[in-house]
Amino acid sequence: MEMMERPFFSLSKGKRTEPIDYRVRNGTTEVRVRVTANSETGMATIWDADILIWAASQIREAMTRGVPTSRRFRVSLYELLRAIGRPTGGAEYGRIVEALRRLKGTVIETTIRQKGTRPQGFGWIEEWSAPTDEEGRSLGIEFTIADWLYQGVLEDKLVLSIDREYFALTGGIERWLYRVVRKHGGHQGGGWGFTMAQLHHKSGSTRRLADFAKDVRKVVERQRLPGYWLELYRTEGGEEALRFSARAMLPTNHPGYAPKRLPRLRVAARREPGAAVPE
DNA sequence: CTCTATACCGAATTAGGGAT
DNA sequence: ATCCCTAATTCGGTATAGAG
């Protein structure tokens, strides 16, 4: 849940090396997220996070089955790609390796769920490998997720489900917006609102506010966020703001009540677990 | 049938500079 | 603040092929 709304990932498809330095007062404490990129690989992106989401869902599934869980993962590239709704073409294989490099090379320092106030940093994954056989064919990938992430996934109340159609969202800002909406609108139908400036700050985007606002308007126009309806409005102070509500809670005659279909996902059939191997 | 692997191409997306 | 444009990159779908 913490990863849902705070800026932890680059929203850009291009290489981002500019760090995210996010801080906000939350009562008496200050919430801080600092993300620095390895200059060679760039910052981990919101698409790279799909691998972490996959890993988290594997852990949760193992937990509900009473199977022991682990921070270590081993999975065939094909299975991973199918699970996160990606094409299985050759270029995708390379992209997964690039993603692992970025996940490894990106350093996160945050006050969220950290004991004490001393600075502490971690990478999304601790180690990874993409072994091949003698003929150079991939034998899948192996990686170990950060303990910070692992501990969070183990705690029931810290985990929020994500609609599978999330993987079909093509825009970085669009994906990030779904996370915000899901986090805040998850438990209530009434909806929530944020000003454009608040959203811009929360996103960690390097885009200028005006251009960011333009992009958000496009996302609103498309109305593709699974399960939610977006609306722009003006605050009393005249500021542009975004409100969102759960589609299921809307009146049946509301235009947003009928769910909008997203391009069909190529979703792999559920396989036996076994991806979360005990340490 | 699953999985690994490659190639192609138009559409979409974002960063960033500059003009209005 | 917004719009316009370009460069770089990814997306999404298709086609192809071979090993097991």
Tab-separated table of C-alpha atoms in Angstrom, chain A residues 29-208:
chain	number	residue	atom	x	y	z
A	29	THR	CA	6.256	12.958	11.489
A	30	GLU	CA	7.728	13.541	8.106
A	31	VAL	CA	7.254	10.948	5.389
A	32	ARG	CA	10.243	10.807	3.149
A	33	VAL	CA	11.021	8.847	0.036
A	34	ARG	CA	14.290	9.229	-1.739
A	35	VAL	CA	14.965	7.211	-4.862
A	36	THR	CA	18.270	7.433	-6.641
A	37	ALA	CA	19.063	5.843	-9.953
A	38	ASN	CA	22.163	4.111	-11.101
A	39	SER	CA	23.466	6.411	-13.835
A	40	GLU	CA	24.120	3.499	-16.158
A	41	THR	CA	20.771	1.726	-15.934
A	42	GLY	CA	18.456	4.559	-14.904
A	43	MET	CA	15.705	4.397	-12.326
A	44	ALA	CA	13.366	1.437	-11.990
A	45	THR	CA	10.122	2.223	-13.792
A	46	ILE	CA	6.495	1.579	-12.983
A	47	TRP	CA	6.621	-1.206	-15.582
A	48	ASP	CA	9.573	-2.805	-13.843
A	49	ALA	CA	7.369	-2.867	-10.759
A	50	ASP	CA	5.234	-5.488	-12.520
A	51	ILE	CA	7.898	-8.023	-11.593
A	52	LEU	CA	7.575	-7.028	-7.941
A	53	ILE	CA	3.787	-7.186	-8.141
A	54	TRP	CA	4.081	-10.655	-9.617
A	55	ALA	CA	6.422	-11.697	-6.813
A	56	ALA	CA	4.109	-10.258	-4.185
A	57	SER	CA	1.125	-12.090	-5.615
A	58	GLN	CA	3.116	-15.344	-5.622
A	59	ILE	CA	3.843	-14.884	-1.932
A	60	ARG	CA	0.223	-14.097	-1.115
A	61	GLU	CA	-0.949	-17.127	-3.067
A	62	ALA	CA	1.515	-19.382	-1.282
A	63	MET	CA	0.327	-17.977	2.036
A	64	THR	CA	-3.311	-18.751	1.341
A	65	ARG	CA	-2.305	-22.296	0.409
A	66	GLY	CA	-0.215	-22.669	3.528
A	67	VAL	CA	2.959	-23.173	1.499
A	68	PRO	CA	6.188	-21.735	2.930
A	69	THR	CA	7.280	-18.504	1.288
A	70	SER	CA	10.632	-17.018	0.484
A	71	ARG	CA	12.269	-13.873	-0.782
A	72	ARG	CA	13.891	-15.899	-3.535
A	73	PHE	CA	12.166	-16.511	-6.844
A	74	ARG	CA	12.820	-18.670	-9.826
A	75	VAL	CA	10.552	-18.457	-12.839
A	76	SER	CA	10.651	-19.044	-16.559
A	77	LEU	CA	10.610	-15.865	-18.588
A	78	TYR	CA	7.653	-17.102	-20.536
A	79	GLU	CA	5.567	-17.692	-17.442
A	80	LEU	CA	6.461	-14.289	-16.002
A	81	LEU	CA	5.668	-12.485	-19.241
A	82	ARG	CA	2.316	-14.220	-19.529
A	83	ALA	CA	1.473	-13.462	-15.919
A	84	ILE	CA	2.054	-9.728	-16.289
A	85	GLY	CA	0.225	-9.522	-19.598
A	86	ARG	CA	3.198	-8.916	-21.848
A	87	PRO	CA	3.900	-10.254	-25.290
A	88	THR	CA	6.411	-13.082	-25.298
A	89	GLY	CA	8.545	-11.846	-28.173
A	90	GLY	CA	12.313	-11.872	-28.128
A	91	ALA	CA	12.615	-8.189	-27.299
A	92	GLU	CA	10.649	-8.786	-24.113
A	93	TYR	CA	13.301	-11.162	-22.842
A	94	GLY	CA	15.915	-8.478	-23.076
A	95	ARG	CA	13.606	-5.990	-21.422
A	96	ILE	CA	13.120	-8.207	-18.413
A	97	VAL	CA	16.876	-8.370	-17.927
A	98	GLU	CA	17.060	-4.587	-18.269
A	99	ALA	CA	14.267	-4.326	-15.718
A	100	LEU	CA	16.191	-6.545	-13.286
A	101	ARG	CA	19.240	-4.338	-13.707
A	102	ARG	CA	17.204	-1.246	-12.904
A	103	LEU	CA	15.490	-2.887	-9.941
A	104	LYS	CA	18.878	-3.856	-8.599
A	105	GLY	CA	20.533	-0.525	-9.321
A	106	THR	CA	17.856	1.739	-7.893
A	107	VAL	CA	18.355	2.711	-4.270
A	108	ILE	CA	15.416	3.586	-2.039
A	109	GLU	CA	15.728	5.440	1.232
A	110	THR	CA	12.484	5.954	3.069
A	111	THR	CA	11.126	6.660	6.519
A	112	ILE	CA	8.146	4.441	5.738
A	113	ARG	CA	8.198	1.276	7.846
A	114	GLN	CA	11.767	1.849	8.922
A	115	LYS	CA	12.745	1.456	12.522
A	116	GLY	CA	14.444	4.493	13.940
A	117	THR	CA	15.330	7.599	12.041
A	118	ARG	CA	18.786	6.646	10.870
A	119	PRO	CA	19.085	6.689	7.104
A	120	GLN	CA	18.768	3.262	5.542
A	121	GLY	CA	18.774	2.233	1.949
A	122	PHE	CA	17.873	-0.832	-0.080
A	123	GLY	CA	17.414	-1.956	-3.674
A	124	TRP	CA	14.182	-3.506	-4.932
A	125	ILE	CA	15.989	-6.761	-5.532
A	126	GLU	CA	19.148	-7.927	-3.891
A	127	GLU	CA	20.514	-10.259	-6.491
A	128	TRP	CA	19.411	-11.689	-9.742
A	129	SER	CA	20.613	-13.966	-12.475
A	130	ALA	CA	19.442	-15.001	-15.891
A	131	PRO	CA	21.221	-18.316	-16.506
A	132	THR	CA	21.367	-19.927	-19.918
A	133	ASP	CA	22.157	-23.463	-21.044
A	134	GLU	CA	25.089	-24.479	-23.278
A	135	GLU	CA	23.177	-23.412	-26.391
A	136	GLY	CA	22.448	-20.003	-24.929
A	137	ARG	CA	18.800	-20.719	-24.247
A	138	SER	CA	17.343	-19.059	-21.213
A	139	LEU	CA	16.789	-21.186	-18.139
A	140	GLY	CA	14.544	-18.545	-16.638
A	141	ILE	CA	15.437	-15.919	-14.119
A	142	GLU	CA	16.184	-15.891	-10.414
A	143	PHE	CA	15.987	-12.950	-8.077
A	144	THR	CA	15.646	-12.068	-4.406
A	145	ILE	CA	13.357	-9.239	-3.417
A	146	ALA	CA	14.242	-6.646	-0.782
A	147	ASP	CA	13.479	-7.623	2.785
A	148	TRP	CA	11.582	-4.354	3.222
A	149	LEU	CA	9.231	-5.423	0.463
A	150	TYR	CA	9.002	-9.013	1.643
A	151	GLN	CA	8.095	-8.048	5.213
A	152	GLY	CA	5.411	-5.703	3.908
A	153	VAL	CA	3.845	-8.380	1.731
A	154	LEU	CA	3.671	-10.771	4.687
A	155	GLU	CA	1.461	-8.340	6.606
A	156	ASP	CA	-2.183	-8.778	5.729
A	157	LYS	CA	-3.325	-5.231	6.136
A	158	LEU	CA	-0.513	-3.820	4.055
A	159	VAL	CA	-1.530	-5.589	0.866
A	160	LEU	CA	-4.149	-4.372	-1.579
A	161	SER	CA	-5.252	-6.340	-4.606
A	162	ILE	CA	-4.685	-4.907	-8.061
A	163	ASP	CA	-7.047	-5.514	-10.943
A	164	ARG	CA	-5.414	-7.687	-13.588
A	165	GLU	CA	-6.379	-5.115	-16.184
A	166	TYR	CA	-3.894	-2.795	-14.522
A	167	PHE	CA	-1.234	-4.501	-16.605
A	168	ALA	CA	-3.014	-3.337	-19.747
A	169	LEU	CA	-2.654	0.329	-18.780
A	170	THR	CA	-0.109	1.762	-21.156
A	171	GLY	CA	0.717	5.148	-19.679
A	172	GLY	CA	3.091	5.701	-16.786
A	173	ILE	CA	0.974	8.477	-15.314
A	174	GLU	CA	-2.122	6.405	-15.992
A	175	ARG	CA	-0.685	3.449	-14.090
A	176	TRP	CA	0.438	5.620	-11.224
A	177	LEU	CA	-2.990	7.252	-11.055
A	178	TYR	CA	-4.631	3.852	-10.754
A	179	ARG	CA	-2.406	3.100	-7.781
A	180	VAL	CA	-3.363	6.351	-6.058
A	181	VAL	CA	-7.035	5.816	-6.737
A	182	ARG	CA	-6.877	2.207	-5.609
A	183	LYS	CA	-5.115	3.143	-2.394
A	184	HIS	CA	-7.497	5.946	-1.441
A	185	GLY	CA	-10.702	4.716	-2.975
A	186	GLY	CA	-10.185	1.120	-1.988
A	187	HIS	CA	-12.446	1.049	0.998
A	188	GLN	CA	-15.005	3.721	0.305
A	189	GLY	CA	-17.453	4.551	-2.391
A	190	GLY	CA	-17.696	8.260	-1.782
A	191	GLY	CA	-14.521	9.084	-3.570
A	192	TRP	CA	-11.577	11.284	-2.881
A	193	GLY	CA	-10.160	14.392	-4.381
A	194	PHE	CA	-6.717	15.822	-5.012
A	195	THR	CA	-5.669	19.047	-6.609
A	196	MET	CA	-3.509	18.835	-9.698
A	197	ALA	CA	-0.604	20.315	-7.736
A	198	GLN	CA	-0.968	17.661	-5.021
A	199	LEU	CA	-1.027	14.899	-7.613
A	200	HIS	CA	1.985	16.329	-9.368
A	201	HIS	CA	3.938	16.386	-6.123
A	202	LYS	CA	2.872	12.885	-5.120
A	203	SER	CA	3.790	11.446	-8.483
A	204	GLY	CA	7.455	12.401	-8.440
A	205	SER	CA	7.084	13.088	-12.152
A	206	THR	CA	9.727	15.216	-13.819
A	207	ARG	CA	7.067	16.721	-16.022
A	208	ARG	CA	6.131	20.352	-15.563
